[in-house]
Amino acid sequence: MLEALSAFIANYGYLNLFILSFLASTVLPLGSEALVVALIYKGFNPFAVVLVATSGNYLGSCTTYYLGLKGRPVLEKFLSPSPEKLEKSEKLFKKYGLYTLLFTWVPGIGDAITMVAGLMQLPFRYFSVLVFLGKFGRYFAIAYLTVFFSN
């Protein structure tokens, strides 16, 4: 069983990482960090792993942002966000502004922040740059620490 899983990761590692990273940023209770670490340990290029994970997670956030642009009824239909998380994210967004988007990688509130950015009709160019940078920073840190501690 372990050999089959190892072969599956080796053969479809980047694709699996992209899909998992995408889904993890659309309020599904998933995480992609363990796969990032596993791929690096399996010898995958750390920079490519970071770019694939970042791209998938960023595009998932764009999907969540888009649903936010469509309004609360659409969000509730497709993602069922908790009202508490949305309210907490709205308060953070109003208090700290755009730069809250740098923290969309934080578990528990990150997805709600992207929803709120859409609900507040934040221009996509600001959303895009800040979310990508935040997510890249997270995956870069995970990859760096993995490489650092594996030597």
PDB file of C-alpha atoms in Angstrom, residues 6-108:
ATOM      1  CA  SER A   6       4.626   6.588  -3.074  1.00  0.00           C
ATOM      2  CA  ALA A   7       4.370   5.765  -6.798  1.00  0.00           C
ATOM      3  CA  PHE A   8       1.166   7.780  -7.092  1.00  0.00           C
ATOM      4  CA  ILE A   9       2.851  10.806  -5.497  1.00  0.00           C
ATOM      5  CA  ALA A  10       5.905  10.425  -7.726  1.00  0.00           C
ATOM      6  CA  ASN A  11       3.870  10.058 -10.939  1.00  0.00           C
ATOM      7  CA  TYR A  12       1.241  12.711 -10.286  1.00  0.00           C
ATOM      8  CA  GLY A  13       2.882  14.878  -7.645  1.00  0.00           C
ATOM      9  CA  TYR A  14       2.537  18.273  -9.273  1.00  0.00           C
ATOM     10  CA  LEU A  15      -1.003  17.619 -10.497  1.00  0.00           C
ATOM     11  CA  ASN A  16      -2.071  16.334  -7.068  1.00  0.00           C
ATOM     12  CA  LEU A  17      -0.460  19.330  -5.414  1.00  0.00           C
ATOM     13  CA  PHE A  18      -2.211  21.775  -7.728  1.00  0.00           C
ATOM     14  CA  ILE A  19      -5.630  20.182  -7.163  1.00  0.00           C
ATOM     15  CA  LEU A  20      -5.185  19.889  -3.400  1.00  0.00           C
ATOM     16  CA  SER A  21      -3.916  23.477  -3.126  1.00  0.00           C
ATOM     17  CA  PHE A  22      -6.826  24.734  -5.212  1.00  0.00           C
ATOM     18  CA  LEU A  23      -9.414  22.892  -3.130  1.00  0.00           C
ATOM     19  CA  ALA A  24      -7.785  23.938   0.150  1.00  0.00           C
ATOM     20  CA  SER A  25      -8.423  27.597  -0.651  1.00  0.00           C
ATOM     21  CA  THR A  26     -12.119  27.169  -1.361  1.00  0.00           C
ATOM     22  CA  VAL A  27     -13.184  26.594   2.268  1.00  0.00           C
ATOM     23  CA  LEU A  28     -12.877  22.822   2.115  1.00  0.00           C
ATOM     24  CA  PRO A  29     -11.168  21.590   5.262  1.00  0.00           C
ATOM     25  CA  LEU A  30      -8.033  20.481   3.434  1.00  0.00           C
ATOM     26  CA  GLY A  31      -4.388  21.374   3.724  1.00  0.00           C
ATOM     27  CA  SER A  32      -1.658  21.129   1.134  1.00  0.00           C
ATOM     28  CA  GLU A  33       1.325  21.668   3.404  1.00  0.00           C
ATOM     29  CA  ALA A  34       1.978  17.963   4.066  1.00  0.00           C
ATOM     30  CA  LEU A  35       2.073  17.241   0.339  1.00  0.00           C
ATOM     31  CA  VAL A  36       4.503  20.136  -0.203  1.00  0.00           C
ATOM     32  CA  VAL A  37       6.829  18.592   2.387  1.00  0.00           C
ATOM     33  CA  ALA A  38       6.367  15.066   0.995  1.00  0.00           C
ATOM     34  CA  LEU A  39       7.171  16.124  -2.567  1.00  0.00           C
ATOM     35  CA  ILE A  40      10.319  17.935  -1.509  1.00  0.00           C
ATOM     36  CA  TYR A  41      11.425  14.878   0.484  1.00  0.00           C
ATOM     37  CA  LYS A  42      10.718  12.740  -2.615  1.00  0.00           C
ATOM     38  CA  GLY A  43      13.187  14.894  -4.592  1.00  0.00           C
ATOM     39  CA  PHE A  44      10.820  17.230  -6.428  1.00  0.00           C
ATOM     40  CA  ASN A  45      12.256  20.638  -7.245  1.00  0.00           C
ATOM     41  CA  PRO A  46      11.417  22.879  -4.249  1.00  0.00           C
ATOM     42  CA  PHE A  47      10.909  26.000  -6.356  1.00  0.00           C
ATOM     43  CA  ALA A  48       8.579  24.174  -8.761  1.00  0.00           C
ATOM     44  CA  VAL A  49       6.664  22.786  -5.773  1.00  0.00           C
ATOM     45  CA  VAL A  50       6.274  26.325  -4.382  1.00  0.00           C
ATOM     46  CA  LEU A  51       5.056  27.677  -7.728  1.00  0.00           C
ATOM     47  CA  VAL A  52       2.550  24.856  -8.282  1.00  0.00           C
ATOM     48  CA  ALA A  53       1.164  25.086  -4.738  1.00  0.00           C
ATOM     49  CA  THR A  54       0.989  28.877  -4.900  1.00  0.00           C
ATOM     50  CA  SER A  55      -0.748  28.832  -8.285  1.00  0.00           C
ATOM     51  CA  GLY A  56      -3.351  26.288  -7.213  1.00  0.00           C
ATOM     52  CA  ASN A  57      -4.036  28.031  -3.907  1.00  0.00           C
ATOM     53  CA  TYR A  58      -4.177  31.450  -5.581  1.00  0.00           C
ATOM     54  CA  LEU A  59      -6.635  30.255  -8.244  1.00  0.00           C
ATOM     55  CA  GLY A  60      -8.810  28.661  -5.579  1.00  0.00           C
ATOM     56  CA  SER A  61      -8.864  31.996  -3.760  1.00  0.00           C
ATOM     57  CA  CYS A  62      -9.815  33.727  -7.003  1.00  0.00           C
ATOM     58  CA  THR A  63     -12.793  31.363  -7.252  1.00  0.00           C
ATOM     59  CA  THR A  64     -13.849  32.222  -3.708  1.00  0.00           C
ATOM     60  CA  TYR A  65     -13.374  35.952  -4.437  1.00  0.00           C
ATOM     61  CA  TYR A  66     -15.541  35.619  -7.558  1.00  0.00           C
ATOM     62  CA  LEU A  67     -18.330  33.957  -5.577  1.00  0.00           C
ATOM     63  CA  GLY A  68     -18.044  36.809  -3.079  1.00  0.00           C
ATOM     64  CA  LEU A  69     -18.499  39.302  -5.919  1.00  0.00           C
ATOM     65  CA  LYS A  70     -21.794  37.578  -6.723  1.00  0.00           C
ATOM     66  CA  GLY A  71     -23.114  38.289  -3.213  1.00  0.00           C
ATOM     67  CA  ARG A  72     -24.061  36.494  -0.017  1.00  0.00           C
ATOM     68  CA  PRO A  73     -26.798  34.290  -1.542  1.00  0.00           C
ATOM     69  CA  VAL A  74     -24.301  32.792  -4.011  1.00  0.00           C
ATOM     70  CA  LEU A  75     -21.677  32.354  -1.286  1.00  0.00           C
ATOM     71  CA  GLU A  76     -24.168  30.607   0.958  1.00  0.00           C
ATOM     72  CA  LYS A  77     -25.350  28.356  -1.874  1.00  0.00           C
ATOM     73  CA  PHE A  78     -21.891  27.162  -2.939  1.00  0.00           C
ATOM     74  CA  LEU A  79     -19.605  27.546   0.072  1.00  0.00           C
ATOM     75  CA  SER A  80     -21.792  27.845   3.188  1.00  0.00           C
ATOM     76  CA  PRO A  81     -19.442  30.141   5.121  1.00  0.00           C
ATOM     77  CA  SER A  82     -20.022  30.519   8.820  1.00  0.00           C
ATOM     78  CA  PRO A  83     -21.522  33.919   9.649  1.00  0.00           C
ATOM     79  CA  GLU A  84     -19.019  34.255  12.514  1.00  0.00           C
ATOM     80  CA  LYS A  85     -15.997  33.848  10.208  1.00  0.00           C
ATOM     81  CA  LEU A  86     -17.433  36.302   7.699  1.00  0.00           C
ATOM     82  CA  GLU A  87     -18.140  38.844  10.434  1.00  0.00           C
ATOM     83  CA  LYS A  88     -14.662  38.429  11.936  1.00  0.00           C
ATOM     84  CA  SER A  89     -13.079  38.820   8.497  1.00  0.00           C
ATOM     85  CA  GLU A  90     -15.157  41.913   7.718  1.00  0.00           C
ATOM     86  CA  LYS A  91     -13.964  43.509  10.972  1.00  0.00           C
ATOM     87  CA  LEU A  92     -10.344  42.663  10.173  1.00  0.00           C
ATOM     88  CA  PHE A  93     -10.744  43.985   6.648  1.00  0.00           C
ATOM     89  CA  LYS A  94     -12.296  47.248   7.811  1.00  0.00           C
ATOM     90  CA  LYS A  95      -9.651  47.710  10.516  1.00  0.00           C
ATOM     91  CA  TYR A  96      -6.521  46.827   8.500  1.00  0.00           C
ATOM     92  CA  GLY A  97      -7.642  47.369   4.914  1.00  0.00           C
ATOM     93  CA  LEU A  98      -6.199  45.750   1.817  1.00  0.00           C
ATOM     94  CA  TYR A  99      -3.181  44.319   3.567  1.00  0.00           C
ATOM     95  CA  THR A 100      -5.432  41.831   5.327  1.00  0.00           C
ATOM     96  CA  LEU A 101      -5.236  39.939   2.036  1.00  0.00           C
ATOM     97  CA  LEU A 102      -1.612  39.059   2.760  1.00  0.00           C
ATOM     98  CA  PHE A 103      -3.013  36.734   5.434  1.00  0.00           C
ATOM     99  CA  THR A 104      -5.409  34.726   3.289  1.00  0.00           C
ATOM    100  CA  TRP A 105      -3.154  31.733   3.919  1.00  0.00           C
ATOM    101  CA  VAL A 106      -4.086  31.659   7.621  1.00  0.00           C
ATOM    102  CA  PRO A 107      -6.247  28.610   8.384  1.00  0.00           C
ATOM    103  CA  GLY A 108      -9.726  29.392   9.642  1.00  0.00           C
TER     104      GLY A 108
END
